[in-house]
PDB file of C-alpha atoms and ligand atoms in Angstrom:
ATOM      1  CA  UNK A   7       0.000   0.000   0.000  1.00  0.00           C
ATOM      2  CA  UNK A   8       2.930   2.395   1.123  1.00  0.00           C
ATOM      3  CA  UNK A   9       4.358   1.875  -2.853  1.00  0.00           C
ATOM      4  CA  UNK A  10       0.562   2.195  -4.282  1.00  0.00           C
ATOM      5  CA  UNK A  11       0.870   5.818  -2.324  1.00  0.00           C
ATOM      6  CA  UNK A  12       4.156   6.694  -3.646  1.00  0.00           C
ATOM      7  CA  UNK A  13       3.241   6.022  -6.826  1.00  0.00           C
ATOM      8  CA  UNK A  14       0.159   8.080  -6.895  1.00  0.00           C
ATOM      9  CA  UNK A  15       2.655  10.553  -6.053  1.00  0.00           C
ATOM     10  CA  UNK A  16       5.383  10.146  -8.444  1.00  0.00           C
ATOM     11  CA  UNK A  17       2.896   9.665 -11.137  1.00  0.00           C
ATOM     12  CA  UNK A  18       0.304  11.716 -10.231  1.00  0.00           C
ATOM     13  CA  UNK A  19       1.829  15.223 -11.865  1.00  0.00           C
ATOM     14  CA  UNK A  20      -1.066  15.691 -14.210  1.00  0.00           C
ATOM     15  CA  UNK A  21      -3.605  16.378 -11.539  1.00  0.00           C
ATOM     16  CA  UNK A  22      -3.553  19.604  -9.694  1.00  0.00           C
ATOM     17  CA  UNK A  23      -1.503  19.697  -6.289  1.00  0.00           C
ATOM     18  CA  UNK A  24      -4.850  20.353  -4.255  1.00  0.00           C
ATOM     19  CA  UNK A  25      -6.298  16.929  -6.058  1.00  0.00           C
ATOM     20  CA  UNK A  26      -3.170  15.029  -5.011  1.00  0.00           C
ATOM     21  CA  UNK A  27      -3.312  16.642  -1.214  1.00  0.00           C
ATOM     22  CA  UNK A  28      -6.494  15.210  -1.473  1.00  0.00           C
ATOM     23  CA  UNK A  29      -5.651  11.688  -2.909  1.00  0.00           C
ATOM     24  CA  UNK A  30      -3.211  11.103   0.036  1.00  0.00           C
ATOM     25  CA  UNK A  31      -6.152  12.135   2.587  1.00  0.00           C
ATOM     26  CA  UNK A  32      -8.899  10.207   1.333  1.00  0.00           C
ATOM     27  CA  UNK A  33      -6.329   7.022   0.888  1.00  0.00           C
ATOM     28  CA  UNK A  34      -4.782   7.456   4.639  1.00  0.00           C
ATOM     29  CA  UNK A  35      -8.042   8.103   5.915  1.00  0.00           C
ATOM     30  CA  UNK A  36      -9.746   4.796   4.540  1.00  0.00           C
ATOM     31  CA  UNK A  37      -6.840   2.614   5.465  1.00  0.00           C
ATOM     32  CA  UNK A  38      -5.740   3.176   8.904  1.00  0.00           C
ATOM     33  CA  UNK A  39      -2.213   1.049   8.022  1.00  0.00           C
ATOM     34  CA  UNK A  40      -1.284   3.988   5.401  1.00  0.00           C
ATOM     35  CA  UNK A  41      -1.646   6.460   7.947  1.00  0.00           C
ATOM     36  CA  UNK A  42       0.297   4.181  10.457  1.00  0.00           C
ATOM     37  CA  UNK A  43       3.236   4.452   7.687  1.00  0.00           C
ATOM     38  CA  UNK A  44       2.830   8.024   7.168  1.00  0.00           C
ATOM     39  CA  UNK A  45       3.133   8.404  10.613  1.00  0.00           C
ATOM     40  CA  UNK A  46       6.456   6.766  11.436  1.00  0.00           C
ATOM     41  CA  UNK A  47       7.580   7.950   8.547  1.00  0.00           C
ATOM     42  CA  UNK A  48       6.557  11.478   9.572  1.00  0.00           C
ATOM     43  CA  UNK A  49       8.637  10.571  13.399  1.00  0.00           C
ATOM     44  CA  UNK A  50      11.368   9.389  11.614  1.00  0.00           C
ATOM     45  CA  UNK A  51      12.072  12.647   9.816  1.00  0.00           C
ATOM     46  CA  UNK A  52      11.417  14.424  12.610  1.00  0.00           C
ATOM     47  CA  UNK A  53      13.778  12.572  14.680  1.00  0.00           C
ATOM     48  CA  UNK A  54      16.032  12.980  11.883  1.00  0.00           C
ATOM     49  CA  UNK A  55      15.901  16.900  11.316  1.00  0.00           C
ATOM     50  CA  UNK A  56      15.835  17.255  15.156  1.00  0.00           C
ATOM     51  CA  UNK A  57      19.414  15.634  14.948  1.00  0.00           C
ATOM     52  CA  UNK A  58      20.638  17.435  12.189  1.00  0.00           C
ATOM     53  CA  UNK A  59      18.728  20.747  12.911  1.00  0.00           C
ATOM     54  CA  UNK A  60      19.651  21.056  16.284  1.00  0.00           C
ATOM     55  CA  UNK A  61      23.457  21.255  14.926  1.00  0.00           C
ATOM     56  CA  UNK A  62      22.725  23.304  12.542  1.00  0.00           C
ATOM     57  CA  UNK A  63      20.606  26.021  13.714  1.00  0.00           C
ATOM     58  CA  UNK A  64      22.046  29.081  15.163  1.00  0.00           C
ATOM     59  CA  UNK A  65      22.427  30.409  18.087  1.00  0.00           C
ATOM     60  CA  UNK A  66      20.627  33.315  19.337  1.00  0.00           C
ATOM     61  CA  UNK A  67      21.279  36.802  18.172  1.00  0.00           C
ATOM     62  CA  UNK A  68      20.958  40.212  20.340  1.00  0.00           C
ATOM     63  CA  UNK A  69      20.845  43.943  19.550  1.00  0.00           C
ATOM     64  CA  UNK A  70      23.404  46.356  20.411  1.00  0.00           C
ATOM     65  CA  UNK A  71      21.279  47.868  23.447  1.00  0.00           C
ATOM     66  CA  UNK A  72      21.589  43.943  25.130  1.00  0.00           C
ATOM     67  CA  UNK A  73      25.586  44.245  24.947  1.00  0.00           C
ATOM     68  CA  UNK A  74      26.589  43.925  28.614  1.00  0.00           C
ATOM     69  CA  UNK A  75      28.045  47.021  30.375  1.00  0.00           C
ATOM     70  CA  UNK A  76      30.851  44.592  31.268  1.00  0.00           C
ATOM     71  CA  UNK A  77      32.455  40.735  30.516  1.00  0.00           C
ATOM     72  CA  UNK A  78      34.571  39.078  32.672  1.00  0.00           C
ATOM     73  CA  UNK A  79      37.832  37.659  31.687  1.00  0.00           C
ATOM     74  CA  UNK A  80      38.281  34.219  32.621  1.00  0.00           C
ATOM     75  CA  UNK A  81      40.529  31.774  32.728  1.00  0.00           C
ATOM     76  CA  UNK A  82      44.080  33.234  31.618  1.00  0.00           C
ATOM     77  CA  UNK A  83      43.778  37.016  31.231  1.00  0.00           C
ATOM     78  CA  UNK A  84      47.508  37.264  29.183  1.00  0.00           C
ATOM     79  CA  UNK A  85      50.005  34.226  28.441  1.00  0.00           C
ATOM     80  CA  UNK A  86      52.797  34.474  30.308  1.00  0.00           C
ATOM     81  CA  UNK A  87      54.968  33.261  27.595  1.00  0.00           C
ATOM     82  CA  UNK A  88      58.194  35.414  26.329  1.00  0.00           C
ATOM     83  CA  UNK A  89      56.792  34.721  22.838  1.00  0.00           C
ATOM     84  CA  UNK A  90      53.621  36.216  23.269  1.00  0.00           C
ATOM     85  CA  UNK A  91      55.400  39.020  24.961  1.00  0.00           C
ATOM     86  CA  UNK A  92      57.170  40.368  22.304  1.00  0.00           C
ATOM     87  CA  UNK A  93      53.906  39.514  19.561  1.00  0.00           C
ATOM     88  CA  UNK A  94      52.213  41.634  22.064  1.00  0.00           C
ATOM     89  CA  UNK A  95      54.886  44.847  22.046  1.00  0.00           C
ATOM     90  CA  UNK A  96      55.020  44.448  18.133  1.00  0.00           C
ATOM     91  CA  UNK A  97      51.273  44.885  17.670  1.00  0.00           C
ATOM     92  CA  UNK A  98      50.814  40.858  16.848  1.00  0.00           C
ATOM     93  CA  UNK A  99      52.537  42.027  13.299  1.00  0.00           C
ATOM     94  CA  UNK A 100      54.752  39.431  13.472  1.00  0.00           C
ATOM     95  CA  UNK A 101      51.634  36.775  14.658  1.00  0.00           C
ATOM     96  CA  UNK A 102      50.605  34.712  11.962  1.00  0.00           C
ATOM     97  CA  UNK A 103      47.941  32.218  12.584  1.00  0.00           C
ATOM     98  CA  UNK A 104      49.258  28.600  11.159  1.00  0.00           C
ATOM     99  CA  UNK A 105      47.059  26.442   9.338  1.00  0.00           C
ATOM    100  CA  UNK A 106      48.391  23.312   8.772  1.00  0.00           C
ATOM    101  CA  UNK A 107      47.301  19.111   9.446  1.00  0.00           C
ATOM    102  CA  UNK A 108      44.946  17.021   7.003  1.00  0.00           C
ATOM    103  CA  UNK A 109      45.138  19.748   4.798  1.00  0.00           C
ATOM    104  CA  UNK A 110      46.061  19.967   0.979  1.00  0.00           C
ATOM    105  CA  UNK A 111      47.421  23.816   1.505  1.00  0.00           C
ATOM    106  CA  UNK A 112      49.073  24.454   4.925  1.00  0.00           C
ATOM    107  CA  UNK A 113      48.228  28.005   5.472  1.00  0.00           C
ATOM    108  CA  UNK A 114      49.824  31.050   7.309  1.00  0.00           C
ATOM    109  CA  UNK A 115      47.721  34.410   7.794  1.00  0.00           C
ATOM    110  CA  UNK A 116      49.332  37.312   9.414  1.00  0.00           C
ATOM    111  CA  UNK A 117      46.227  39.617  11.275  1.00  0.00           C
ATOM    112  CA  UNK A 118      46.105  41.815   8.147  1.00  0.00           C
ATOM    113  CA  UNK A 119      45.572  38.911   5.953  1.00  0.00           C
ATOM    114  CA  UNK A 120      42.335  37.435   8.404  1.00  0.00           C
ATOM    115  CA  UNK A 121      41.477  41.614   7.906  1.00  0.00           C
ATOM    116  CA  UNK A 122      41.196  41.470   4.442  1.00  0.00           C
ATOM    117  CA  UNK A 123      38.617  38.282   4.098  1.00  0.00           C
ATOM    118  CA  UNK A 124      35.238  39.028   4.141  1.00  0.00           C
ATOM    119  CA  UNK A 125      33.880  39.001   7.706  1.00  0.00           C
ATOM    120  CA  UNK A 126      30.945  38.237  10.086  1.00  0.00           C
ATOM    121  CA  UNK A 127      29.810  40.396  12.525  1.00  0.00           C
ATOM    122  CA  UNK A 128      27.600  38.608  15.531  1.00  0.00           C
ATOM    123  CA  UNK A 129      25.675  39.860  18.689  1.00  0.00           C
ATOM    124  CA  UNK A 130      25.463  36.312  21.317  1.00  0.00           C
ATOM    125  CA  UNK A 131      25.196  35.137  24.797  1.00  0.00           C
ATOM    126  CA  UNK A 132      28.641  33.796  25.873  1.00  0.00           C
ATOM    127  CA  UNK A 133      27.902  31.109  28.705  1.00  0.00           C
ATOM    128  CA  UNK A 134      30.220  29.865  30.974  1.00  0.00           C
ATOM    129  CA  UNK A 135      30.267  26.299  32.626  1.00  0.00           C
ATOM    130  CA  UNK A 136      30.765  28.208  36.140  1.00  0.00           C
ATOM    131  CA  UNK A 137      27.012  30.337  35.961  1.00  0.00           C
ATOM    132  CA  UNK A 138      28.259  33.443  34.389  1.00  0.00           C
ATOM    133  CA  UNK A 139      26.818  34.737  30.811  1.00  0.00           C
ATOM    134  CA  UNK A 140      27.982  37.989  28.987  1.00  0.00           C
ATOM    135  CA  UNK A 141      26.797  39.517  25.494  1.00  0.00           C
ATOM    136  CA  UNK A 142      29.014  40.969  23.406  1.00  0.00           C
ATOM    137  CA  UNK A 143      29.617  41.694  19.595  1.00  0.00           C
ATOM    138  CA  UNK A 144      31.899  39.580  17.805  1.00  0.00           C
ATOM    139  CA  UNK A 145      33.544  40.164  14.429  1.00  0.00           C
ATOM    140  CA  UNK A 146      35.590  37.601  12.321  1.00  0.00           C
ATOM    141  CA  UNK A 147      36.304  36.005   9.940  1.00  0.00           C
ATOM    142  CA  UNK A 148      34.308  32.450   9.421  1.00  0.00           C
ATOM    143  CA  UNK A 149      36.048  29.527  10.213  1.00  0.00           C
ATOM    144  CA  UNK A 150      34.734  28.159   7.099  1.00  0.00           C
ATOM    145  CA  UNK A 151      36.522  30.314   5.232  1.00  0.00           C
ATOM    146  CA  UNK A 152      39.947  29.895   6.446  1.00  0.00           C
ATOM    147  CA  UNK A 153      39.337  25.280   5.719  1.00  0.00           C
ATOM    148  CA  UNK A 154      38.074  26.268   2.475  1.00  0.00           C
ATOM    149  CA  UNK A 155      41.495  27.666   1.265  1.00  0.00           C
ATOM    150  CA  UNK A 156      43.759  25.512   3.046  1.00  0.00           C
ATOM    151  CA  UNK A 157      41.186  22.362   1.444  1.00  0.00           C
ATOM    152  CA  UNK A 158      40.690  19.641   4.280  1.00  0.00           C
ATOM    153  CA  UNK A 159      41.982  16.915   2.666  1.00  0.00           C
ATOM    154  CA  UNK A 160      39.756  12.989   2.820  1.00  0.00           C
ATOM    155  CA  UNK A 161      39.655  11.574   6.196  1.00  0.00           C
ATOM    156  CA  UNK A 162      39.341  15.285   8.070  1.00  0.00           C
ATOM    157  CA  UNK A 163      37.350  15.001  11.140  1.00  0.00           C
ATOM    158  CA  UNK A 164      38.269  17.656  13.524  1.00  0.00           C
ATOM    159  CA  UNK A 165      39.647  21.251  13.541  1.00  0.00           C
ATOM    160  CA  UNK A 166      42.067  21.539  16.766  1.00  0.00           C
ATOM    161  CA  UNK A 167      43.037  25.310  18.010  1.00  0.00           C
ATOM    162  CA  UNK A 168      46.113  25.766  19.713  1.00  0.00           C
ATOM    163  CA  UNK A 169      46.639  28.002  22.041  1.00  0.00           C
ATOM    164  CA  UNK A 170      49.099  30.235  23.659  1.00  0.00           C
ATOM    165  CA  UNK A 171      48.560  30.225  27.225  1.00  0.00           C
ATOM    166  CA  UNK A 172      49.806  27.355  29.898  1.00  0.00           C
ATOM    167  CA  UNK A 173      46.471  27.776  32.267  1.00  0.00           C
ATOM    168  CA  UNK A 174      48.050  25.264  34.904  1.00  0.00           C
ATOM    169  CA  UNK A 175      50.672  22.652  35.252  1.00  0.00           C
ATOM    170  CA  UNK A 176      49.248  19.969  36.609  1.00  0.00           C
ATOM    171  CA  UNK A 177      48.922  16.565  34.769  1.00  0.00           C
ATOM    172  CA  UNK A 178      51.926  15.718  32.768  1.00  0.00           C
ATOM    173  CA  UNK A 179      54.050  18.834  33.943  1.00  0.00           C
ATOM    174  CA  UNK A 180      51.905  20.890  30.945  1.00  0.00           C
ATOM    175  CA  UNK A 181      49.062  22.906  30.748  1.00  0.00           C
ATOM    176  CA  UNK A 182      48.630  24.277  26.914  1.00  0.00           C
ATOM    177  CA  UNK A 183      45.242  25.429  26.615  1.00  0.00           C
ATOM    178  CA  UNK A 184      43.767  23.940  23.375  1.00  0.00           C
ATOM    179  CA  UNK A 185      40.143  22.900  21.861  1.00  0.00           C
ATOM    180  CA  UNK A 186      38.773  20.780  18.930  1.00  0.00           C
ATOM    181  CA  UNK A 187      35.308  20.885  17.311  1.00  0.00           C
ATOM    182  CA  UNK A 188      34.297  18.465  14.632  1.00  0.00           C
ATOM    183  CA  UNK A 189      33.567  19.784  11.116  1.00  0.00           C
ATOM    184  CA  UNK A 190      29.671  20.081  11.562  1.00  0.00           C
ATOM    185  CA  UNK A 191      30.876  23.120  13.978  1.00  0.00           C
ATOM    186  CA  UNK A 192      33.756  24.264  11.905  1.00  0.00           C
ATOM    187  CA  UNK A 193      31.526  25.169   8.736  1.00  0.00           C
ATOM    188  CA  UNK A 194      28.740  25.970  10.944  1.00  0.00           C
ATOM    189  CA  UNK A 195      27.890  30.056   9.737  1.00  0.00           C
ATOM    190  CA  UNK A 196      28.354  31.529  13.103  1.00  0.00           C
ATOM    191  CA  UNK A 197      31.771  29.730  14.044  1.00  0.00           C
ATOM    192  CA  UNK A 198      34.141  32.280  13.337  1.00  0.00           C
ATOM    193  CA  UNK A 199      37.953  33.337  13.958  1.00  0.00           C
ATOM    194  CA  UNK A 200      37.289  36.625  16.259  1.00  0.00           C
ATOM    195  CA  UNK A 201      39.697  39.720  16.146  1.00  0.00           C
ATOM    196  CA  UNK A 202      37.288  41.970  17.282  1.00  0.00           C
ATOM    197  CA  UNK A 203      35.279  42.544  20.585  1.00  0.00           C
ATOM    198  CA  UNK A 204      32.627  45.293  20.470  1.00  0.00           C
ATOM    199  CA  UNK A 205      34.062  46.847  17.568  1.00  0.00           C
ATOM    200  CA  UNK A 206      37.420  47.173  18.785  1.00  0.00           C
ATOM    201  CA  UNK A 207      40.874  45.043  18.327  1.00  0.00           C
ATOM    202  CA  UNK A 208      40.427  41.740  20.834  1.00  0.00           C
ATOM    203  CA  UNK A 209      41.578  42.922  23.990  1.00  0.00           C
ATOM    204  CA  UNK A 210      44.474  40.260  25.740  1.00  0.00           C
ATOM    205  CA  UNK A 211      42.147  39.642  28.460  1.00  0.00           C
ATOM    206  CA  UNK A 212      39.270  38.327  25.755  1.00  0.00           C
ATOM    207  CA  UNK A 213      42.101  36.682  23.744  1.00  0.00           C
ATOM    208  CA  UNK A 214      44.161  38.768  21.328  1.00  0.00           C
ATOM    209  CA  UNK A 215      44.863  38.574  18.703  1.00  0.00           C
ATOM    210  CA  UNK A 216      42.183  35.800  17.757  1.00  0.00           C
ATOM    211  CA  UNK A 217      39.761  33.512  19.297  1.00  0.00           C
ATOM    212  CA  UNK A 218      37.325  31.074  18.438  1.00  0.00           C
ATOM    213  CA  UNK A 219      33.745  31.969  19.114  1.00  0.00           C
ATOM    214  CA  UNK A 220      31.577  28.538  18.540  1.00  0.00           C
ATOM    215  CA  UNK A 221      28.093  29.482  19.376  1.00  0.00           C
ATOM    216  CA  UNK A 222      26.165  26.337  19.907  1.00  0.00           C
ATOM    217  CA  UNK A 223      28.641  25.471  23.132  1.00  0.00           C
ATOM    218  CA  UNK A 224      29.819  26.698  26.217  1.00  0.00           C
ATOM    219  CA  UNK A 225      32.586  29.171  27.195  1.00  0.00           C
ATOM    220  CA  UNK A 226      35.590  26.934  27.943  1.00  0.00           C
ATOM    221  CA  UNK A 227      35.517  25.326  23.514  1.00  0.00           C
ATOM    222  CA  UNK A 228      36.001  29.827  22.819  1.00  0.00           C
ATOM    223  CA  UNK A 229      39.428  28.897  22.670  1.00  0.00           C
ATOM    224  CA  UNK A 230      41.453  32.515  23.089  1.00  0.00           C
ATOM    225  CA  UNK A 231      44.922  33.382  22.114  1.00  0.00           C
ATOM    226  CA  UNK A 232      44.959  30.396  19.138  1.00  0.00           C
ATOM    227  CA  UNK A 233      48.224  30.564  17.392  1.00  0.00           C
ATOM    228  CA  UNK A 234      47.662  27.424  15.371  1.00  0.00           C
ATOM    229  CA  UNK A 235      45.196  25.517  13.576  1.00  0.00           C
ATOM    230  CA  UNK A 236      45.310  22.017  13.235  1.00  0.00           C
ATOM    231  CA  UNK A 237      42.836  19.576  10.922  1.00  0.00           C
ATOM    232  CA  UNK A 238      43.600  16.123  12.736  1.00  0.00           C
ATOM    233  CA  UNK A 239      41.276  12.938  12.152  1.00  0.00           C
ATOM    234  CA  UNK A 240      41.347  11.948  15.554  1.00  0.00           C
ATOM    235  CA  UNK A 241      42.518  14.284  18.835  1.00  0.00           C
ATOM    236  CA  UNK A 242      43.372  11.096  20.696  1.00  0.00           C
ATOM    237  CA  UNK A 243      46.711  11.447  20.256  1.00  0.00           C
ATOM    238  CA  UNK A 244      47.075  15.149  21.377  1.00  0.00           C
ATOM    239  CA  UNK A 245      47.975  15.649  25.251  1.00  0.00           C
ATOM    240  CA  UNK A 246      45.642  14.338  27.151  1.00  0.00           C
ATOM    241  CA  UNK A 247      43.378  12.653  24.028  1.00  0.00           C
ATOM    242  CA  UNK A 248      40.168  14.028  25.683  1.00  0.00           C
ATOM    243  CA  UNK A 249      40.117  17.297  22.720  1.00  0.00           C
ATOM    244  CA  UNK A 250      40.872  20.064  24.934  1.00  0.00           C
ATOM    245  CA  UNK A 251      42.245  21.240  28.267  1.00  0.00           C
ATOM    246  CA  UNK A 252      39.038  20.792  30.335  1.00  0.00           C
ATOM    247  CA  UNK A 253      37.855  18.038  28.491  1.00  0.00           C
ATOM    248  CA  UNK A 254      40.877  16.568  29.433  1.00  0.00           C
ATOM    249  CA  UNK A 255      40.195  17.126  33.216  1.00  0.00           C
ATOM    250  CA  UNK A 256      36.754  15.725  33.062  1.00  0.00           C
ATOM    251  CA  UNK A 257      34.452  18.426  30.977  1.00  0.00           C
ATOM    252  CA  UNK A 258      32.094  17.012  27.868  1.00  0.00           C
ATOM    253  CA  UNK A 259      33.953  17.568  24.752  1.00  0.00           C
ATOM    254  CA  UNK A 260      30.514  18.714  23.491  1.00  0.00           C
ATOM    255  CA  UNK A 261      29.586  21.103  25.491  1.00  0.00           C
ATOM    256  CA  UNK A 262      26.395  22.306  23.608  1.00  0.00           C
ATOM    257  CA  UNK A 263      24.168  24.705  24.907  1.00  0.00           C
TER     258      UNK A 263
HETATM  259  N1  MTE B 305      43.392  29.966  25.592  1.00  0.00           N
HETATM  260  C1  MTE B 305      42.399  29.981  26.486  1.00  0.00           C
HETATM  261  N2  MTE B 305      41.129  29.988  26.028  1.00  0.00           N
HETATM  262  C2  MTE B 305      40.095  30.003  26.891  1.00  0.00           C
HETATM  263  C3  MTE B 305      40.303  29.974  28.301  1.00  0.00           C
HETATM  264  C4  MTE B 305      41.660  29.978  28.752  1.00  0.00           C
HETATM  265  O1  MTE B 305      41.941  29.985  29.957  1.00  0.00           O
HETATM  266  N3  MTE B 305      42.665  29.981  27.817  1.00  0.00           N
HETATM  267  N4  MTE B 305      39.217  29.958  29.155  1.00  0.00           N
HETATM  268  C5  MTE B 305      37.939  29.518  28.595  1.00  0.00           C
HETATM  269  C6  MTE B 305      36.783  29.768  29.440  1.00  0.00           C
HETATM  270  S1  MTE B 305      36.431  28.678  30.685  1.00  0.00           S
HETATM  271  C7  MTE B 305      35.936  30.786  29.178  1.00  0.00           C
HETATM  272  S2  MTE B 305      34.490  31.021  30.067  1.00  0.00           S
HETATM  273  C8  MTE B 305      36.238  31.772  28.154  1.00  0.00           C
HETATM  274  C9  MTE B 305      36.382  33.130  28.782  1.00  0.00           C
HETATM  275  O2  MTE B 305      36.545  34.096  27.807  1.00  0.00           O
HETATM  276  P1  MTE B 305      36.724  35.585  28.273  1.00  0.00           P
HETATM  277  O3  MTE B 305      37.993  35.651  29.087  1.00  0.00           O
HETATM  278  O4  MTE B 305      36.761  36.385  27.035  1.00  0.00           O
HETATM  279  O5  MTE B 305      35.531  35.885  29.148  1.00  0.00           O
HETATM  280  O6  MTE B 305      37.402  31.497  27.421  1.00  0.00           O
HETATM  281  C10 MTE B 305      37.695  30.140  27.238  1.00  0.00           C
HETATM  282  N5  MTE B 305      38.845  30.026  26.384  1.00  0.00           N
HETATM  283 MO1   MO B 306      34.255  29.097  31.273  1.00  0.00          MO
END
């Protein structure tokens, strides 16, 4: 019966759309087991979009009158490395943001270059595992963007940010901050490679000279101070194999919100 309907639809083009509407009513009405199909069939691609939908919708988006007054910094609020030191004095002109990994064109972009692409501008709600939220307006360039010219190449799974900043030294003697997302994230229109906060440069406190702003998840994945970009198929190998530095001290890797 569920191919007799099908049919009727495939092969029903000469009749107006309101006639076939129809057809499908009168059948599903007068045979209960048509409408039980239709049914789970209706579930299942509910089910499905759910899944797919619910990674693929965006995140919220505010006006400028909901930025908050103030945002904390959190977490490191300036590496202590010598190396960022002197990228700091010289303005981050000497920074260049390495793109390399499963990749077909290892990439690197000085701050003018990520200037130059087109960008994406963003009001959100930044929420942090500990109970804080902040708004604030981001500007960037989309991550999408920057795998599109370095090419991911076959077997690309996850986009790893490296970051400047040693938060603490505790399990094996390091404490590198870093972060992964998967590529559903990474093209994802509101994942983008921030240099601006509030329409001014990234302050070191929020993560200069770039930072990750990944909408769908919580504060600690908005990796700050990311030096280097890294397309991996699998993070197990990298420090602690859990895909970031709280993940790999006991936070969800996914930490969607
Ligand atoms: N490199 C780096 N990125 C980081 C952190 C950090 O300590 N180092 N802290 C994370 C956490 S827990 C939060 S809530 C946000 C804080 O961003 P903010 O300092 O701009 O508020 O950055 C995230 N990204
Ligand atoms: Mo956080």
């Amino acid at each position: 019966m569920n191919k007799l309907t099908r049919r009727r639809f495939l092969f029903g083009g000469t009749l107006g759309a309101g006639a076939l509407v129809l057809t499908g009513c009168d059948a599903a009405v007068q045979d209960p087991g048509i409408e039980g199909v239709i049914r789970s069939a209706e579930g299942l691609t509910m089910k499905t979009q759910r899944l797919l939908q619910g990674r693929h919708a965006l995140a919220r988006e505010f006006s400028e009158a909901d930025i908050s007054p103030s945002f904390r910094v959190n977490g490191t609020s300036a590496p202590d490395s010598k190396e960022y030191a002197q990228l700091l004095d010289g303005d981050f002109v000497d920074w260049r943001l390495k793109v390399d990994g499963l990749v077909d064109r290892p990439q690197a972009f000085s701050l003018a270059d990520l200037r130059k692409l087109p960008a994406r501008t963003q009001i959100t709600r930044h929420d942090c595992v500990e109970g804080w939220s902040a708004i604030a307006k981001w500007t960037g360039v989309p991550l999408s963007t920057i795998l599109a010219t370095a090419g991911p190449k076959p077997g690309a799974r996850y986009v790893v940010f490296h970051c400047a900043d040693e938060l603490e030294k505790t399990l094996d003697g390091s404490g590198r901050y870093y972060e992964s997302i998967d590529l559903i994230d990474a093209y994802h229109p509101q994942t983008i490679l921030a240099y601006a906060m509030n329409d001014r440069n990234l302050m070191v406190g929020h993560g200069a000279p770039l930072r990750l702003r990944v909408e769908r998840q919580l504060g600690y994945k908005q990796a700050k101070y990311i030096m280097r970009i890294e397309i991996v198929d699998s993070y197990a190998a990298l420090w602690g194999g859990n895909g970031g530095y709280w993940e790999d001290r006991g936070y969800e890797w996914y930490a969607g919100i």
